[in-house]
mmCIF file of C-alpha atoms and ligand atoms in Angstrom:
data_model
loop_
_atom_site.group_PDB
_atom_site.id
_atom_site.type_symbol
_atom_site.label_atom_id
_atom_site.label_comp_id
_atom_site.label_asym_id
_atom_site.label_seq_id
_atom_site.Cartn_x
_atom_site.Cartn_y
_atom_site.Cartn_z
ATOM 1 C CA MET A 1 0.012 0.056 -0.100
ATOM 2 C CA PRO A 2 1.517 3.641 -0.895
ATOM 3 C CA ARG A 3 1.169 6.540 1.449
ATOM 4 C CA PRO A 4 -2.297 7.817 1.227
ATOM 5 C CA ILE A 5 -1.025 11.113 -0.184
ATOM 6 C CA GLN A 6 -1.887 11.958 -3.793
ATOM 7 C CA ALA A 7 -2.342 15.029 -6.041
ATOM 8 C CA ARG A 8 -5.080 15.154 -8.207
ATOM 9 C CA ILE A 9 -4.989 17.153 -11.424
ATOM 10 C CA ASP A 10 -8.235 18.261 -13.046
ATOM 11 C CA LEU A 11 -7.279 18.904 -16.614
ATOM 12 C CA SER A 12 -10.882 20.386 -17.294
ATOM 13 C CA ALA A 13 -10.364 23.035 -14.734
ATOM 14 C CA LEU A 14 -6.928 23.809 -16.611
ATOM 15 C CA ARG A 15 -8.957 24.193 -20.100
ATOM 16 C CA HIS A 16 -11.508 26.317 -18.282
ATOM 17 C CA ASN A 17 -9.030 28.739 -16.865
ATOM 18 C CA TYR A 18 -7.324 29.140 -20.165
ATOM 19 C CA HIS A 19 -10.695 29.975 -21.522
ATOM 20 C CA VAL A 20 -11.159 32.580 -18.656
ATOM 21 C CA ALA A 21 -8.043 34.437 -19.825
ATOM 22 C CA ARG A 22 -9.145 34.182 -23.509
ATOM 23 C CA ARG A 23 -12.568 35.842 -22.441
ATOM 24 C CA ARG A 24 -10.953 38.658 -20.636
ATOM 25 C CA LEU A 25 -9.359 39.505 -23.783
ATOM 26 C CA ALA A 26 -12.046 39.087 -26.080
ATOM 27 C CA THR A 27 -13.703 42.573 -25.933
ATOM 28 C CA ALA A 28 -10.470 44.378 -27.400
ATOM 29 C CA PRO A 29 -10.869 45.103 -31.067
ATOM 30 C CA ARG A 30 -8.078 42.809 -31.728
ATOM 31 C CA PRO A 31 -7.971 40.135 -29.133
ATOM 32 C CA ALA A 32 -4.597 38.890 -27.879
ATOM 33 C CA LYS A 33 -3.491 35.483 -28.507
ATOM 34 C CA VAL A 34 -2.850 33.794 -25.453
ATOM 35 C CA TRP A 35 0.493 31.857 -24.538
ATOM 36 C CA ALA A 36 -0.134 28.937 -22.001
ATOM 37 C CA VAL A 37 2.836 29.648 -19.389
ATOM 38 C CA VAL A 38 3.912 26.082 -18.715
ATOM 39 C CA LYS A 39 7.543 26.528 -17.084
ATOM 40 C CA ALA A 40 8.599 25.018 -14.227
ATOM 41 C CA ASP A 41 6.788 21.893 -15.165
ATOM 42 C CA ALA A 42 3.579 23.687 -15.821
ATOM 43 C CA TYR A 43 3.960 25.215 -12.267
ATOM 44 C CA GLY A 44 4.190 21.729 -10.956
ATOM 45 C CA HIS A 45 1.310 20.295 -12.401
ATOM 46 C CA GLY A 46 3.429 18.176 -15.031
ATOM 47 C CA LEU A 47 4.204 19.573 -18.593
ATOM 48 C CA PRO A 48 3.145 16.628 -20.688
ATOM 49 C CA ARG A 49 -0.179 16.257 -19.271
ATOM 50 C CA ALA A 50 -0.856 20.239 -19.161
ATOM 51 C CA ALA A 51 0.330 20.567 -22.709
ATOM 52 C CA THR A 52 -2.002 17.667 -23.858
ATOM 53 C CA ALA A 53 -4.948 18.979 -22.098
ATOM 54 C CA LEU A 54 -4.360 22.362 -23.880
ATOM 55 C CA ALA A 55 -3.071 20.945 -27.128
ATOM 56 C CA ASP A 56 -6.253 21.699 -29.141
ATOM 57 C CA VAL A 57 -6.968 25.352 -27.481
ATOM 58 C CA ALA A 58 -3.658 27.041 -26.624
ATOM 59 C CA ASP A 59 -2.306 29.613 -29.013
ATOM 60 C CA GLY A 60 1.020 28.695 -28.136
ATOM 61 C CA PHE A 61 3.075 27.540 -25.118
ATOM 62 C CA ALA A 62 5.656 29.756 -23.086
ATOM 63 C CA LEU A 63 8.622 27.902 -20.923
ATOM 64 C CA LEU A 64 12.089 28.562 -20.361
ATOM 65 C CA GLU A 65 13.755 25.118 -20.121
ATOM 66 C CA LEU A 66 15.184 24.060 -23.609
ATOM 67 C CA GLU A 67 14.895 20.337 -23.103
ATOM 68 C CA ALA A 68 11.316 20.699 -22.084
ATOM 69 C CA ALA A 69 10.550 22.911 -25.203
ATOM 70 C CA VAL A 70 12.232 20.187 -27.345
ATOM 71 C CA ALA A 71 10.229 17.472 -25.543
ATOM 72 C CA LEU A 72 6.959 19.278 -26.379
ATOM 73 C CA ARG A 73 7.847 19.289 -30.299
ATOM 74 C CA ASP A 74 8.720 15.730 -29.904
ATOM 75 C CA ALA A 75 5.471 15.135 -28.290
ATOM 76 C CA GLY A 76 3.793 16.602 -31.407
ATOM 77 C CA ILE A 77 3.058 20.095 -30.036
ATOM 78 C CA ARG A 78 2.550 22.247 -33.489
ATOM 79 C CA GLN A 79 1.947 25.568 -31.886
ATOM 80 C CA PRO A 80 4.418 28.299 -31.452
ATOM 81 C CA ILE A 81 6.974 27.691 -28.423
ATOM 82 C CA LEU A 82 8.360 30.636 -26.652
ATOM 83 C CA LEU A 83 11.606 30.571 -24.417
ATOM 84 C CA LEU A 84 11.069 33.056 -21.738
ATOM 85 C CA GLU A 85 14.819 33.450 -20.940
ATOM 86 C CA GLY A 86 15.787 32.922 -24.604
ATOM 87 C CA PHE A 87 19.186 30.800 -24.719
ATOM 88 C CA PHE A 88 22.361 30.354 -22.801
ATOM 89 C CA GLU A 89 24.815 28.735 -25.187
ATOM 90 C CA PRO A 90 25.547 29.409 -28.732
ATOM 91 C CA ASP A 91 24.697 25.779 -29.574
ATOM 92 C CA ASP A 92 21.064 26.616 -28.185
ATOM 93 C CA VAL A 93 20.488 28.970 -31.140
ATOM 94 C CA THR A 94 20.549 25.943 -33.522
ATOM 95 C CA VAL A 95 18.148 23.990 -31.422
ATOM 96 C CA CYS A 96 15.879 27.082 -31.551
ATOM 97 C CA ALA A 97 15.902 27.039 -35.457
ATOM 98 C CA GLN A 98 15.772 23.359 -35.761
ATOM 99 C CA TYR A 99 12.692 23.185 -33.407
ATOM 100 C CA GLY A 100 10.866 26.302 -34.279
ATOM 101 C CA LEU A 101 11.336 27.786 -30.851
ATOM 102 C CA ILE A 102 11.059 31.585 -30.235
ATOM 103 C CA PRO A 103 13.787 32.853 -28.078
ATOM 104 C CA CYS A 104 13.435 36.209 -25.862
ATOM 105 C CA ILE A 105 16.161 38.021 -26.504
ATOM 106 C CA HIS A 106 17.303 40.243 -23.323
ATOM 107 C CA ARG A 107 21.129 41.151 -23.821
ATOM 108 C CA SER A 108 23.149 42.007 -26.709
ATOM 109 C CA GLU A 109 25.348 38.848 -26.571
ATOM 110 C CA GLN A 110 22.467 36.800 -27.666
ATOM 111 C CA LEU A 111 21.838 38.821 -30.853
ATOM 112 C CA GLN A 112 25.345 38.317 -31.632
ATOM 113 C CA MET A 113 25.030 34.389 -31.160
ATOM 114 C CA ILE A 114 22.270 34.375 -33.655
ATOM 115 C CA ARG A 115 24.413 36.297 -36.140
ATOM 116 C CA ALA A 116 27.273 33.766 -35.441
ATOM 117 C CA ALA A 117 25.163 30.799 -35.829
ATOM 118 C CA ALA A 118 24.868 31.286 -39.711
ATOM 119 C CA LEU A 119 21.270 29.770 -39.630
ATOM 120 C CA PRO A 120 19.739 28.578 -42.835
ATOM 121 C CA LEU A 121 16.515 30.809 -41.668
ATOM 122 C CA ARG A 122 15.714 33.924 -39.976
ATOM 123 C CA LEU A 123 15.167 33.319 -36.391
ATOM 124 C CA PRO A 124 11.861 35.104 -35.036
ATOM 125 C CA ILE A 125 12.458 36.501 -31.659
ATOM 126 C CA TYR A 126 10.816 38.499 -28.650
ATOM 127 C CA LEU A 127 13.039 41.439 -27.814
ATOM 128 C CA LYS A 128 12.812 42.077 -24.061
ATOM 129 C CA LEU A 129 12.696 45.704 -23.061
ATOM 130 C CA ASN A 130 13.439 46.350 -19.396
ATOM 131 C CA THR A 131 10.554 48.852 -18.352
ATOM 132 C CA GLY A 132 11.190 48.804 -14.494
ATOM 133 C CA MET A 133 11.129 45.299 -13.485
ATOM 134 C CA ASN A 134 14.992 45.385 -13.602
ATOM 135 C CA ARG A 135 15.596 41.690 -14.191
ATOM 136 C CA LEU A 136 15.955 40.995 -17.753
ATOM 137 C CA GLY A 137 15.832 43.249 -20.728
ATOM 138 C CA PHE A 138 17.221 46.254 -22.729
ATOM 139 C CA THR A 139 17.205 49.811 -21.052
ATOM 140 C CA PRO A 140 16.576 52.871 -23.213
ATOM 141 C CA ALA A 141 20.306 53.601 -23.145
ATOM 142 C CA GLN A 142 21.161 50.095 -25.020
ATOM 143 C CA LEU A 143 18.581 50.531 -27.488
ATOM 144 C CA PRO A 144 20.743 52.390 -30.128
ATOM 145 C CA ALA A 145 23.373 49.487 -30.075
ATOM 146 C CA VAL A 146 20.431 46.997 -30.467
ATOM 147 C CA HIS A 147 18.960 48.845 -33.321
ATOM 148 C CA ARG A 148 22.303 48.835 -34.900
ATOM 149 C CA GLU A 149 22.814 45.208 -34.342
ATOM 150 C CA LEU A 150 19.399 44.125 -35.933
ATOM 151 C CA ALA A 151 19.981 46.531 -38.791
ATOM 152 C CA ALA A 152 23.356 44.730 -39.372
ATOM 153 C CA SER A 153 21.815 41.226 -39.025
ATOM 154 C CA THR A 154 20.102 38.876 -41.691
ATOM 155 C CA ALA A 155 19.593 36.345 -38.970
ATOM 156 C CA ILE A 156 16.636 37.746 -37.275
ATOM 157 C CA GLY A 157 12.867 36.977 -38.557
ATOM 158 C CA ALA A 158 9.840 38.529 -37.177
ATOM 159 C CA LEU A 159 10.442 40.670 -33.986
ATOM 160 C CA THR A 160 7.733 40.997 -30.996
ATOM 161 C CA LEU A 161 8.457 43.470 -28.202
ATOM 162 C CA MET A 162 8.016 42.355 -24.732
ATOM 163 C CA ALA A 163 8.117 43.524 -21.207
ATOM 164 C CA HIS A 164 6.993 42.118 -18.003
ATOM 165 C CA PHE A 165 5.048 43.903 -15.099
ATOM 166 C CA ALA A 166 6.343 44.112 -11.699
ATOM 167 C CA GLU A 167 3.160 45.202 -9.894
ATOM 168 C CA ALA A 168 0.209 44.500 -12.247
ATOM 169 C CA ASP A 169 -1.354 42.741 -8.806
ATOM 170 C CA GLY A 170 -1.397 46.210 -7.038
ATOM 171 C CA GLY A 171 0.776 48.586 -5.754
ATOM 172 C CA ARG A 172 2.036 51.040 -8.400
ATOM 173 C CA GLY A 173 0.190 49.258 -11.064
ATOM 174 C CA VAL A 174 1.038 49.170 -14.786
ATOM 175 C CA ASP A 175 0.918 52.892 -16.353
ATOM 176 C CA TRP A 176 4.244 53.914 -15.149
ATOM 177 C CA GLN A 177 5.828 50.900 -17.129
ATOM 178 C CA LEU A 178 3.517 51.450 -19.980
ATOM 179 C CA GLU A 179 4.664 54.937 -20.262
ATOM 180 C CA ARG A 180 8.367 53.779 -20.394
ATOM 181 C CA PHE A 181 7.220 51.200 -22.735
ATOM 182 C CA ALA A 182 5.782 53.727 -25.043
ATOM 183 C CA ALA A 183 8.798 55.808 -25.250
ATOM 184 C CA MET A 184 10.915 52.760 -25.818
ATOM 185 C CA ARG A 185 8.723 51.359 -28.721
ATOM 186 C CA ALA A 186 8.823 54.412 -30.898
ATOM 187 C CA GLY A 187 11.939 53.116 -32.531
ATOM 188 C CA TRP A 188 9.876 50.263 -34.222
ATOM 189 C CA PRO A 189 7.131 50.294 -36.696
ATOM 190 C CA GLU A 190 3.677 50.953 -35.429
ATOM 191 C CA ASP A 191 2.649 47.444 -36.088
ATOM 192 C CA THR A 192 5.188 45.647 -34.450
ATOM 193 C CA PRO A 193 3.665 42.967 -32.206
ATOM 194 C CA VAL A 194 3.837 43.531 -28.632
ATOM 195 C CA SER A 195 3.509 41.246 -25.598
ATOM 196 C CA LEU A 196 3.302 42.499 -22.090
ATOM 197 C CA ALA A 197 0.379 41.000 -19.778
ATOM 198 C CA ASN A 198 0.693 38.273 -17.150
ATOM 199 C CA SER A 199 -2.103 36.837 -15.233
ATOM 200 C CA ALA A 200 -2.523 39.929 -12.982
ATOM 201 C CA ALA A 201 -2.495 42.158 -15.993
ATOM 202 C CA ILE A 202 -4.950 40.124 -17.879
ATOM 203 C CA LEU A 203 -7.150 40.267 -15.102
ATOM 204 C CA HIS A 204 -7.102 43.807 -13.795
ATOM 205 C CA HIS A 205 -5.468 45.631 -16.960
ATOM 206 C CA PRO A 206 -6.692 43.673 -20.047
ATOM 207 C CA HIS A 207 -6.157 46.685 -22.294
ATOM 208 C CA THR A 208 -2.299 45.961 -21.937
ATOM 209 C CA ALA A 209 -2.696 42.652 -23.451
ATOM 210 C CA HIS A 210 -1.996 44.015 -26.895
ATOM 211 C CA ASP A 211 -0.719 40.919 -29.336
ATOM 212 C CA TRP A 212 0.099 38.159 -27.152
ATOM 213 C CA ALA A 213 -0.849 37.611 -23.495
ATOM 214 C CA ARG A 214 1.297 35.336 -21.097
ATOM 215 C CA PRO A 215 -1.014 33.898 -18.241
ATOM 216 C CA GLY A 216 0.640 31.494 -15.815
ATOM 217 C CA ILE A 217 -0.752 31.226 -12.426
ATOM 218 C CA MET A 218 -4.362 31.747 -13.504
ATOM 219 C CA LEU A 219 -4.356 28.806 -15.630
ATOM 220 C CA TYR A 220 -3.588 26.576 -12.659
ATOM 221 C CA GLY A 221 -6.331 28.311 -10.749
ATOM 222 C CA GLY A 222 -4.505 30.599 -8.527
ATOM 223 C CA SER A 223 -5.223 34.208 -7.730
ATOM 224 C CA PRO A 224 -2.310 36.739 -8.520
ATOM 225 C CA PHE A 225 -3.962 38.968 -6.260
ATOM 226 C CA ALA A 226 -3.459 39.112 -2.352
ATOM 227 C CA ASP A 227 -6.885 39.995 -1.743
ATOM 228 C CA ILE A 228 -9.143 38.722 -4.487
ATOM 229 C CA SER A 229 -10.114 34.998 -4.473
ATOM 230 C CA ALA A 230 -9.600 32.864 -7.497
ATOM 231 C CA ALA A 231 -13.114 31.771 -7.162
ATOM 232 C CA SER A 232 -14.437 35.222 -7.528
ATOM 233 C CA LEU A 233 -12.513 35.456 -10.766
ATOM 234 C CA ASP A 234 -14.131 32.363 -12.090
ATOM 235 C CA LEU A 235 -10.857 30.311 -11.738
ATOM 236 C CA LYS A 236 -11.057 26.704 -10.781
ATOM 237 C CA PRO A 237 -8.230 24.859 -8.721
ATOM 238 C CA VAL A 238 -6.402 22.316 -11.002
ATOM 239 C CA MET A 239 -4.455 20.641 -8.539
ATOM 240 C CA THR A 240 -5.590 19.250 -5.159
ATOM 241 C CA LEU A 241 -3.400 17.807 -2.553
ATOM 242 C CA HIS A 242 -5.042 15.038 -0.832
ATOM 243 C CA SER A 243 -4.001 12.787 2.079
ATOM 244 C CA LYS A 244 -5.552 11.142 5.209
ATOM 245 C CA ILE A 245 -5.401 11.071 8.922
ATOM 246 C CA MET A 246 -3.030 8.327 9.679
ATOM 247 C CA ALA A 247 -2.880 8.469 13.448
ATOM 248 C CA VAL A 248 -4.903 10.417 16.353
ATOM 249 C CA GLN A 249 -3.537 11.579 19.674
ATOM 250 C CA GLU A 250 -5.346 12.774 22.624
ATOM 251 C CA ILE A 251 -3.301 15.213 24.824
ATOM 252 C CA GLY A 252 -3.789 17.324 27.898
ATOM 253 C CA VAL A 253 -3.426 20.962 28.483
ATOM 254 C CA GLY A 254 0.070 22.125 28.486
ATOM 255 C CA GLU A 255 1.413 19.230 26.335
ATOM 256 C CA ARG A 256 3.247 20.187 23.036
ATOM 257 C CA VAL A 257 3.323 19.022 19.399
ATOM 258 C CA GLY A 258 6.049 18.074 17.125
ATOM 259 C CA TYR A 259 9.427 19.298 16.860
ATOM 260 C CA GLY A 260 10.558 22.210 18.932
ATOM 261 C CA GLY A 261 7.312 22.031 20.957
ATOM 262 C CA THR A 262 6.101 25.395 19.043
ATOM 263 C CA PHE A 263 2.534 24.767 20.020
ATOM 264 C CA ALA A 264 1.124 23.889 23.448
ATOM 265 C CA ALA A 265 -2.380 22.657 24.127
ATOM 266 C CA GLN A 266 -4.614 25.244 26.067
ATOM 267 C CA ARG A 267 -7.412 22.651 26.211
ATOM 268 C CA PRO A 268 -7.708 19.037 25.919
ATOM 269 C CA THR A 269 -6.790 18.382 22.441
ATOM 270 C CA ARG A 270 -7.436 15.864 19.899
ATOM 271 C CA LEU A 271 -4.778 15.717 17.114
ATOM 272 C CA GLY A 272 -4.864 14.296 13.602
ATOM 273 C CA ILE A 273 -1.583 13.175 12.285
ATOM 274 C CA VAL A 274 -1.702 13.792 8.684
ATOM 275 C CA ALA A 275 0.453 11.815 5.793
ATOM 276 C CA CYS A 276 1.970 14.996 4.428
ATOM 277 C CA GLY A 277 5.117 16.978 5.266
ATOM 278 C CA TYR A 278 7.578 19.209 3.716
ATOM 279 C CA ALA A 279 9.419 16.286 1.742
ATOM 280 C CA ASP A 280 5.923 16.340 -0.149
ATOM 281 C CA GLY A 281 6.020 19.766 -1.057
ATOM 282 C CA TYR A 282 4.137 21.271 2.068
ATOM 283 C CA PRO A 283 5.531 24.331 3.362
ATOM 284 C CA ARG A 284 7.607 23.729 6.335
ATOM 285 C CA HIS A 285 7.275 27.497 7.466
ATOM 286 C CA ALA A 286 3.464 27.222 7.484
ATOM 287 C CA PRO A 287 2.569 27.975 11.122
ATOM 288 C CA SER A 288 0.065 26.616 13.579
ATOM 289 C CA GLY A 289 -3.268 27.621 12.468
ATOM 290 C CA THR A 290 -2.577 26.980 8.830
ATOM 291 C CA PRO A 291 -6.071 26.006 7.152
ATOM 292 C CA ILE A 292 -6.688 22.470 6.343
ATOM 293 C CA LEU A 293 -9.519 20.452 5.404
ATOM 294 C CA VAL A 294 -10.545 17.121 7.056
ATOM 295 C CA ALA A 295 -13.438 15.225 5.986
ATOM 296 C CA GLY A 296 -14.872 18.280 4.315
ATOM 297 C CA ARG A 297 -14.629 20.338 7.269
ATOM 298 C CA ARG A 298 -12.082 23.463 7.873
ATOM 299 C CA SER A 299 -9.546 22.728 10.726
ATOM 300 C CA ALA A 300 -6.100 24.011 11.427
ATOM 301 C CA THR A 301 -2.445 22.711 11.415
ATOM 302 C CA LEU A 302 -0.917 22.642 14.836
ATOM 303 C CA GLY A 303 3.002 22.424 15.488
ATOM 304 C CA ARG A 304 5.530 22.429 13.248
ATOM 305 C CA VAL A 305 5.471 20.600 9.833
ATOM 306 C CA SER A 306 7.813 17.583 9.797
ATOM 307 C CA MET A 307 9.513 15.731 6.927
ATOM 308 C CA ASP A 308 6.595 13.225 6.080
ATOM 309 C CA MET A 309 3.775 14.288 8.709
ATOM 310 C CA LEU A 310 1.914 17.082 10.125
ATOM 311 C CA ALA A 311 -0.435 17.753 12.715
ATOM 312 C CA CYS A 312 -4.130 19.194 12.804
ATOM 313 C CA ASP A 313 -6.979 19.673 15.330
ATOM 314 C CA LEU A 314 -9.484 17.393 15.509
ATOM 315 C CA THR A 315 -10.848 18.353 18.618
ATOM 316 C CA ASP A 316 -14.143 20.244 17.198
ATOM 317 C CA LEU A 317 -14.371 17.493 14.435
ATOM 318 C CA PRO A 318 -15.367 14.320 16.495
ATOM 319 C CA GLU A 319 -16.566 12.334 13.436
ATOM 320 C CA ALA A 320 -12.984 12.629 12.094
ATOM 321 C CA GLY A 321 -10.555 9.945 12.846
ATOM 322 C CA VAL A 322 -7.734 7.617 11.307
ATOM 323 C CA ASP A 323 -8.387 7.313 7.562
ATOM 324 C CA SER A 324 -10.439 10.666 7.524
ATOM 325 C CA PRO A 325 -9.741 12.423 4.252
ATOM 326 C CA VAL A 326 -7.682 15.363 4.243
ATOM 327 C CA VAL A 327 -7.235 18.090 1.506
ATOM 328 C CA LEU A 328 -4.036 20.294 1.991
ATOM 329 C CA TRP A 329 -5.072 22.728 -0.730
ATOM 330 C CA GLY A 330 -7.333 22.669 -3.763
ATOM 331 C CA GLU A 331 -10.798 21.793 -4.426
ATOM 332 C CA GLY A 332 -12.622 23.053 -1.196
ATOM 333 C CA LEU A 333 -9.600 24.867 0.143
ATOM 334 C CA PRO A 334 -7.972 27.565 -1.992
ATOM 335 C CA ALA A 335 -4.184 27.238 -2.267
ATOM 336 C CA ASP A 336 -3.944 30.794 -2.156
ATOM 337 C CA GLU A 337 -5.214 30.800 1.543
ATOM 338 C CA VAL A 338 -2.704 27.957 2.584
ATOM 339 C CA ALA A 339 -0.040 30.040 0.810
ATOM 340 C CA ALA A 340 -1.171 33.329 2.583
ATOM 341 C CA ALA A 341 -1.221 31.708 5.877
ATOM 342 C CA ALA A 342 2.390 30.387 5.320
ATOM 343 C CA GLY A 343 3.726 33.889 3.951
ATOM 344 C CA THR A 344 4.130 32.580 0.461
ATOM 345 C CA VAL A 345 2.006 32.398 -2.870
ATOM 346 C CA SER A 346 0.217 29.616 -4.620
ATOM 347 C CA TYR A 347 2.899 29.666 -7.219
ATOM 348 C CA GLU A 348 5.541 28.214 -4.832
ATOM 349 C CA LEU A 349 3.019 25.693 -3.323
ATOM 350 C CA PHE A 350 2.475 24.151 -6.603
ATOM 351 C CA CYS A 351 5.915 24.221 -7.843
ATOM 352 C CA ALA A 352 7.112 22.540 -4.554
ATOM 353 C CA LEU A 353 5.027 19.589 -5.109
ATOM 354 C CA ALA A 354 7.609 16.925 -4.623
ATOM 355 C CA ARG A 355 8.273 14.332 -6.910
ATOM 356 C CA ARG A 356 7.283 11.440 -4.519
ATOM 357 C CA VAL A 357 3.615 12.302 -4.482
ATOM 358 C CA PRO A 358 1.851 10.443 -6.959
ATOM 359 C CA VAL A 359 -0.194 12.427 -9.370
ATOM 360 C CA VAL A 360 -3.329 11.238 -10.652
ATOM 361 C CA GLU A 361 -5.442 13.322 -13.623
ATOM 362 C CA VAL A 362 -9.152 13.674 -13.042
HETATM 363 C C1 PLP B 401 5.893 33.390 -15.572
HETATM 364 C C2 PLP B 401 5.817 34.392 -16.469
HETATM 365 C C3 PLP B 401 4.703 34.784 -16.775
HETATM 366 C C4 PLP B 401 3.265 34.306 -16.148
HETATM 367 O O1 PLP B 401 3.199 35.030 -14.984
HETATM 368 P P1 PLP B 401 1.893 34.583 -13.983
HETATM 369 O O2 PLP B 401 2.033 35.701 -12.855
HETATM 370 O O3 PLP B 401 2.072 33.285 -13.416
HETATM 371 O O4 PLP B 401 0.750 34.780 -14.779
HETATM 372 C C5 PLP B 401 4.598 35.841 -17.718
HETATM 373 N N1 PLP B 401 5.570 36.295 -18.471
HETATM 374 C C6 PLP B 401 6.819 36.088 -18.249
HETATM 375 C C7 PLP B 401 8.155 36.653 -19.022
HETATM 376 C C8 PLP B 401 7.031 35.113 -17.169
HETATM 377 O O5 PLP B 401 8.519 34.660 -16.800
#
């Protein structure tokens, strides 16, 4: 018998969420096409299954792992594939050409590598502009050199301008970055395609989508906003992490729970020990009080999360006991809530799902 832990992946929810992104953008005069962002093994959901589930709907797939992009092609994916970090080595340029991968170009050495590769065809690229995220991309001061390199090169095909928002989910919003983008874009023909919007921008600033939007977290049913639930955005959870109660302990007042004894019972307490720990991907930093679902009812974790187990409070759930079903996050308990309690984001919970957790598609 395997441990009772299991991640269930609802592929119809994934397709539903993709259509939510598409619908958000449908009112524009020229609706943006929608990359399905499937980097990091489709945010921990499994790249082959996510790509298969979206194969007949997605306009394209965006990721950043070269081997994974090649695997998509080998699996028969015909749509455009975008490499969000471009390439790292000169040899990768040939792979891009061979497999029809579009690299994001964010520094001039990459343009030189393309020129040096002497490809038999012109390579389409996304040119990344740094509009204030300050992670990747060309600054205004670097653009004259970029224009010179592009003019001198016969190796570059269709060019799309891209940038990435730092605070589309709140804070300063997107206008300040749009202003910088507009100034930088002026050096290219008016009809040059543009790609800017992540999930937060698609949902809150759909006018920024332009030609190609890049939703990630929303496809997996996570909300990009701290204060807006995924359900209210019509997003459905794709991953549900299930387990079971594997043991029950009754402890008296003052007894402590788990490593470090970080939780002390204030009342006679009935503990459920859940077959799930940080080696399964549950965040070790989740404090006592993190929400958890036992037999369909809400409860809270108690004490420190250990490698293979965690404890939760069954005191007010007398009907729960050994073998009661537990949901760590997903259906019935938004990953965003668990993540917030643990001081992180659902992105990190999904991506951290451990290899040892069996996955079933539903
Ligand atoms: C990951 C990523 C996205 C998707 O972001 P979400 O917040 O998950 O929607 C979009 N664009 C780029 C460049 C990315 O790296």
